[in-house]
């Protein structure tokens, strides 16, 4: 049986696309096509697709909301597994258990409704639970690692494991999930009871801060760079006079120097060139290496030889 026929025995045709433009699934609105774009509805389907990919030696990657990803213009070979349909959120005592494809913003809102405190920091982070665990998402002094109790993951060999907070090894924008290529299926957050108004007050304050400082009106990947020890990436970029610098349709934001915005149908090549330009300029002026926080993946467009 062909690879495609085998895939269709696992995932029905309506939840499967070929040559799917990833610009439709990334916050930067950039990126070429995925060979196979698959949306499993159950953990068993995820496991079966993973097994098939291994057996047939087809590469695969997990896509959340694409809010921390730049896909190059040549797209991605193999399978893109989109877990967004796995998105239930439920309460168990002072814990909230959310599937990997749930929006972390929705988990934060659910915690508010349940009068459970701890996830206020996540109220404006536009990714999934899986993406938050992968990179230990955090904001305004809070991090995923402060509230996570455990996560159910699939190893690259297809083994289903429950990892404790310590075993997840979350650190600044990294985790065991990112280091070992694990797939997050669900996460449990340990929260503290607190009144609705107190939680809401903090969330409103953080939302106001985010909306006043970030260029949310344009497509972007959020902060492009990690915070270099002892510095703020945005301040270094600002001090290099790079705000407003453009390559094609990509621009270093005038509102927040740590953001690069897609202001006019940028290509991934333009966006990445601007990232490299910013890195080179900051390195030249301050001798500081800016490391991207955003993940850059996929292939460049092949240039035909004349
Ligand atoms: C406007 C804006 C503001 C932002 N603000 C913040 C902020 O305040 N704090 C912050 O930390 N981040 C911020 N981000 C970045 C981004 O939202 C976070 O990194 C988020 O956690 C990414 O989640 P995602 O689902 O979009 O992941 P994606 O971008 O889809 O994927 C990112 C990586 O996670 C992996 N991944 C996703 N799901 C899984 C899974 N289930 N299992 C294993 N791996 C998985 C992917 O393979 C990929 O390598 C911001 C982004 C934008 C656009």
PDB file of N, CA and C and ligand atoms in Angstrom, residues 27 61-69 83 100 125-128 130-132 134-135 137-139 173 177 182-184 210 214 216 220-222 259 295, ligand 1:
ATOM      1  N   UNK A  27       1.496  32.684  12.677  1.00  0.00           N
ATOM      2  CA  UNK A  27       1.160  34.059  13.057  1.00  0.00           C
ATOM      3  C   UNK A  27       1.870  35.103  12.210  1.00  0.00           C
ATOM      4  N   UNK A  61       6.545  16.886  11.918  1.00  0.00           N
ATOM      5  CA  UNK A  61       6.682  17.896  12.973  1.00  0.00           C
ATOM      6  C   UNK A  61       5.318  18.224  13.543  1.00  0.00           C
ATOM      7  N   UNK A  62       5.330  18.755  14.776  1.00  0.00           N
ATOM      8  CA  UNK A  62       4.078  19.142  15.420  1.00  0.00           C
ATOM      9  C   UNK A  62       3.888  20.645  15.246  1.00  0.00           C
ATOM     10  N   UNK A  63       2.701  21.008  14.827  1.00  0.00           N
ATOM     11  CA  UNK A  63       2.359  22.427  14.706  1.00  0.00           C
ATOM     12  C   UNK A  63       1.292  22.756  15.741  1.00  0.00           C
ATOM     13  N   UNK A  64       1.543  23.804  16.530  1.00  0.00           N
ATOM     14  CA  UNK A  64       0.503  24.312  17.418  1.00  0.00           C
ATOM     15  C   UNK A  64      -0.250  25.403  16.678  1.00  0.00           C
ATOM     16  N   UNK A  65      -0.251  26.617  17.258  1.00  0.00           N
ATOM     17  CA  UNK A  65      -0.882  27.751  16.558  1.00  0.00           C
ATOM     18  C   UNK A  65       0.107  28.479  15.658  1.00  0.00           C
ATOM     19  N   UNK A  66       1.352  28.001  15.588  1.00  0.00           N
ATOM     20  CA  UNK A  66       2.341  28.642  14.706  1.00  0.00           C
ATOM     21  C   UNK A  66       2.666  30.059  15.146  1.00  0.00           C
ATOM     22  N   UNK A  67       2.616  30.317  16.468  1.00  0.00           N
ATOM     23  CA  UNK A  67       2.900  31.682  16.942  1.00  0.00           C
ATOM     24  C   UNK A  67       4.368  31.850  17.323  1.00  0.00           C
ATOM     25  N   UNK A  68       5.132  30.768  17.240  1.00  0.00           N
ATOM     26  CA  UNK A  68       6.570  30.884  17.522  1.00  0.00           C
ATOM     27  C   UNK A  68       7.382  30.192  16.438  1.00  0.00           C
ATOM     28  N   UNK A  69       6.865  30.248  15.225  1.00  0.00           N
ATOM     29  CA  UNK A  69       7.479  29.524  14.121  1.00  0.00           C
ATOM     30  C   UNK A  69       7.632  30.409  12.890  1.00  0.00           C
ATOM     31  N   UNK A  83      -2.371  19.487  16.176  1.00  0.00           N
ATOM     32  CA  UNK A  83      -3.126  18.883  17.289  1.00  0.00           C
ATOM     33  C   UNK A  83      -4.265  19.769  17.784  1.00  0.00           C
ATOM     34  N   UNK A 100      -3.235  19.175  24.490  1.00  0.00           N
ATOM     35  CA  UNK A 100      -2.135  19.961  23.903  1.00  0.00           C
ATOM     36  C   UNK A 100      -2.593  21.024  22.922  1.00  0.00           C
ATOM     37  N   UNK A 125      -0.822  35.055  25.779  1.00  0.00           N
ATOM     38  CA  UNK A 125       0.171  34.305  24.970  1.00  0.00           C
ATOM     39  C   UNK A 125      -0.596  33.490  23.921  1.00  0.00           C
ATOM     40  N   UNK A 126      -0.377  33.802  22.632  1.00  0.00           N
ATOM     41  CA  UNK A 126      -1.296  33.262  21.619  1.00  0.00           C
ATOM     42  C   UNK A 126      -0.954  31.859  21.111  1.00  0.00           C
ATOM     43  N   UNK A 127      -0.457  30.976  22.006  1.00  0.00           N
ATOM     44  CA  UNK A 127      -0.100  29.626  21.556  1.00  0.00           C
ATOM     45  C   UNK A 127      -0.961  28.556  22.181  1.00  0.00           C
ATOM     46  N   UNK A 128      -0.603  27.296  21.904  1.00  0.00           N
ATOM     47  CA  UNK A 128      -1.313  26.153  22.475  1.00  0.00           C
ATOM     48  C   UNK A 128      -0.634  25.719  23.770  1.00  0.00           C
ATOM     49  N   UNK A 130       0.548  22.726  24.198  1.00  0.00           N
ATOM     50  CA  UNK A 130       1.753  21.993  23.763  1.00  0.00           C
ATOM     51  C   UNK A 130       2.911  22.943  23.500  1.00  0.00           C
ATOM     52  N   UNK A 131       2.618  24.054  22.806  1.00  0.00           N
ATOM     53  CA  UNK A 131       3.659  25.044  22.509  1.00  0.00           C
ATOM     54  C   UNK A 131       4.189  25.687  23.779  1.00  0.00           C
ATOM     55  N   UNK A 132       3.304  25.898  24.754  1.00  0.00           N
ATOM     56  CA  UNK A 132       3.717  26.527  26.020  1.00  0.00           C
ATOM     57  C   UNK A 132       4.652  25.610  26.797  1.00  0.00           C
ATOM     58  N   UNK A 134       6.494  23.143  25.407  1.00  0.00           N
ATOM     59  CA  UNK A 134       7.688  22.975  24.570  1.00  0.00           C
ATOM     60  C   UNK A 134       8.734  24.034  24.902  1.00  0.00           C
ATOM     61  N   UNK A 135       8.277  25.290  25.009  1.00  0.00           N
ATOM     62  CA  UNK A 135       9.271  26.363  25.181  1.00  0.00           C
ATOM     63  C   UNK A 135       9.138  27.081  26.523  1.00  0.00           C
ATOM     64  N   UNK A 137       6.686  28.709  27.919  1.00  0.00           N
ATOM     65  CA  UNK A 137       6.198  30.071  27.642  1.00  0.00           C
ATOM     66  C   UNK A 137       6.021  30.828  28.945  1.00  0.00           C
ATOM     67  N   UNK A 138       6.290  32.116  28.882  1.00  0.00           N
ATOM     68  CA  UNK A 138       6.161  32.938  30.078  1.00  0.00           C
ATOM     69  C   UNK A 138       5.993  34.399  29.724  1.00  0.00           C
ATOM     70  N   UNK A 139       5.514  35.167  30.683  1.00  0.00           N
ATOM     71  CA  UNK A 139       5.328  36.604  30.457  1.00  0.00           C
ATOM     72  C   UNK A 139       5.148  37.287  31.798  1.00  0.00           C
ATOM     73  N   UNK A 173      12.786  29.330  28.103  1.00  0.00           N
ATOM     74  CA  UNK A 173      12.428  29.046  26.715  1.00  0.00           C
ATOM     75  C   UNK A 173      12.966  27.696  26.212  1.00  0.00           C
ATOM     76  N   UNK A 177      10.970  18.496  26.451  1.00  0.00           N
ATOM     77  CA  UNK A 177      10.147  18.264  25.243  1.00  0.00           C
ATOM     78  C   UNK A 177      10.909  18.749  24.010  1.00  0.00           C
ATOM     79  N   UNK A 182       9.926  15.246  22.132  1.00  0.00           N
ATOM     80  CA  UNK A 182       8.709  14.599  22.633  1.00  0.00           C
ATOM     81  C   UNK A 182       7.483  15.290  22.043  1.00  0.00           C
ATOM     82  N   UNK A 183       6.362  14.584  22.045  1.00  0.00           N
ATOM     83  CA  UNK A 183       5.096  15.199  21.640  1.00  0.00           C
ATOM     84  C   UNK A 183       4.232  15.355  22.891  1.00  0.00           C
ATOM     85  N   UNK A 184       3.833  16.578  23.192  1.00  0.00           N
ATOM     86  CA  UNK A 184       2.957  16.804  24.336  1.00  0.00           C
ATOM     87  C   UNK A 184       1.525  16.492  23.923  1.00  0.00           C
ATOM     88  N   UNK A 210       0.222  44.594  27.537  1.00  0.00           N
ATOM     89  CA  UNK A 210       0.549  43.954  26.255  1.00  0.00           C
ATOM     90  C   UNK A 210       0.023  44.794  25.078  1.00  0.00           C
ATOM     91  N   UNK A 214       2.793  46.222  22.497  1.00  0.00           N
ATOM     92  CA  UNK A 214       3.112  45.302  21.395  1.00  0.00           C
ATOM     93  C   UNK A 214       2.334  45.646  20.117  1.00  0.00           C
ATOM     94  N   UNK A 216       0.278  44.477  18.008  1.00  0.00           N
ATOM     95  CA  UNK A 216      -0.595  43.318  17.779  1.00  0.00           C
ATOM     96  C   UNK A 216      -1.440  43.472  16.515  1.00  0.00           C
ATOM     97  N   UNK A 220       3.136  38.770  13.328  1.00  0.00           N
ATOM     98  CA  UNK A 220       4.515  38.683  13.843  1.00  0.00           C
ATOM     99  C   UNK A 220       4.660  37.359  14.586  1.00  0.00           C
ATOM    100  N   UNK A 221       5.863  37.111  15.096  1.00  0.00           N
ATOM    101  CA  UNK A 221       6.063  35.915  15.924  1.00  0.00           C
ATOM    102  C   UNK A 221       6.304  36.322  17.365  1.00  0.00           C
ATOM    103  N   UNK A 222       5.871  37.515  17.755  1.00  0.00           N
ATOM    104  CA  UNK A 222       6.148  37.988  19.113  1.00  0.00           C
ATOM    105  C   UNK A 222       7.605  38.407  19.208  1.00  0.00           C
ATOM    106  N   UNK A 259      10.137  43.139  18.220  1.00  0.00           N
ATOM    107  CA  UNK A 259       9.236  42.472  17.274  1.00  0.00           C
ATOM    108  C   UNK A 259       9.640  42.801  15.831  1.00  0.00           C
ATOM    109  N   UNK A 295      11.401  29.680  16.324  1.00  0.00           N
ATOM    110  CA  UNK A 295      12.006  28.540  15.618  1.00  0.00           C
ATOM    111  C   UNK A 295      11.890  28.743  14.117  1.00  0.00           C
TER     112      UNK A 295
HETATM  113  C1  LIG B   1       1.971  38.561  19.367  1.00  0.00           C
HETATM  114  C2  LIG B   1       2.715  37.460  20.081  1.00  0.00           C
HETATM  115  C3  LIG B   1       2.989  37.579  21.430  1.00  0.00           C
HETATM  116  C4  LIG B   1       3.698  36.562  22.098  1.00  0.00           C
HETATM  117  N1  LIG B   1       3.939  36.695  23.426  1.00  0.00           N
HETATM  118  C5  LIG B   1       4.608  35.720  24.090  1.00  0.00           C
HETATM  119  C6  LIG B   1       4.868  35.832  25.490  1.00  0.00           C
HETATM  120  O1  LIG B   1       4.492  36.785  26.144  1.00  0.00           O
HETATM  121  N2  LIG B   1       5.546  34.825  26.088  1.00  0.00           N
HETATM  122  C7  LIG B   1       5.985  33.723  25.406  1.00  0.00           C
HETATM  123  O2  LIG B   1       6.581  32.832  26.012  1.00  0.00           O
HETATM  124  N3  LIG B   1       5.751  33.591  24.088  1.00  0.00           N
HETATM  125  C8  LIG B   1       5.080  34.558  23.415  1.00  0.00           C
HETATM  126  N4  LIG B   1       4.838  34.431  22.073  1.00  0.00           N
HETATM  127  C9  LIG B   1       5.356  33.257  21.345  1.00  0.00           C
HETATM  128  C10 LIG B   1       4.383  32.056  21.295  1.00  0.00           C
HETATM  129  O3  LIG B   1       3.045  32.452  21.466  1.00  0.00           O
HETATM  130  C11 LIG B   1       4.739  31.017  22.338  1.00  0.00           C
HETATM  131  O4  LIG B   1       6.055  30.552  22.135  1.00  0.00           O
HETATM  132  C12 LIG B   1       3.804  29.793  22.287  1.00  0.00           C
HETATM  133  O5  LIG B   1       4.079  28.978  23.396  1.00  0.00           O
HETATM  134  C13 LIG B   1       3.956  28.974  21.013  1.00  0.00           C
HETATM  135  O6  LIG B   1       2.880  28.046  20.966  1.00  0.00           O
HETATM  136  P1  LIG B   1       2.308  27.511  19.572  1.00  0.00           P
HETATM  137  O7  LIG B   1       1.242  26.540  19.869  1.00  0.00           O
HETATM  138  O8  LIG B   1       1.944  28.641  18.692  1.00  0.00           O
HETATM  139  O9  LIG B   1       3.593  26.762  19.016  1.00  0.00           O
HETATM  140  P2  LIG B   1       4.086  26.718  17.491  1.00  0.00           P
HETATM  141  O10 LIG B   1       4.595  28.063  17.105  1.00  0.00           O
HETATM  142  O11 LIG B   1       3.074  26.069  16.641  1.00  0.00           O
HETATM  143  O12 LIG B   1       5.338  25.749  17.656  1.00  0.00           O
HETATM  144  C14 LIG B   1       6.492  26.168  18.351  1.00  0.00           C
HETATM  145  C15 LIG B   1       7.314  24.921  18.675  1.00  0.00           C
HETATM  146  O13 LIG B   1       6.587  24.140  19.624  1.00  0.00           O
HETATM  147  C16 LIG B   1       6.457  22.817  19.136  1.00  0.00           C
HETATM  148  N5  LIG B   1       5.183  22.282  19.594  1.00  0.00           N
HETATM  149  C17 LIG B   1       3.952  22.843  19.499  1.00  0.00           C
HETATM  150  N6  LIG B   1       3.021  22.035  20.029  1.00  0.00           N
HETATM  151  C18 LIG B   1       3.687  20.938  20.466  1.00  0.00           C
HETATM  152  C19 LIG B   1       3.278  19.717  21.088  1.00  0.00           C
HETATM  153  N7  LIG B   1       1.998  19.451  21.362  1.00  0.00           N
HETATM  154  N8  LIG B   1       4.241  18.803  21.404  1.00  0.00           N
HETATM  155  C20 LIG B   1       5.531  19.044  21.104  1.00  0.00           C
HETATM  156  N9  LIG B   1       5.980  20.153  20.495  1.00  0.00           N
HETATM  157  C21 LIG B   1       5.062  21.089  20.185  1.00  0.00           C
HETATM  158  C22 LIG B   1       6.493  22.937  17.619  1.00  0.00           C
HETATM  159  O14 LIG B   1       6.901  21.716  17.004  1.00  0.00           O
HETATM  160  C23 LIG B   1       7.541  24.034  17.441  1.00  0.00           C
HETATM  161  O15 LIG B   1       8.828  23.493  17.489  1.00  0.00           O
HETATM  162  C24 LIG B   1       4.137  35.417  21.383  1.00  0.00           C
HETATM  163  C25 LIG B   1       3.841  35.303  20.017  1.00  0.00           C
HETATM  164  C26 LIG B   1       3.126  36.312  19.366  1.00  0.00           C
HETATM  165  C27 LIG B   1       2.813  36.145  17.913  1.00  0.00           C
END
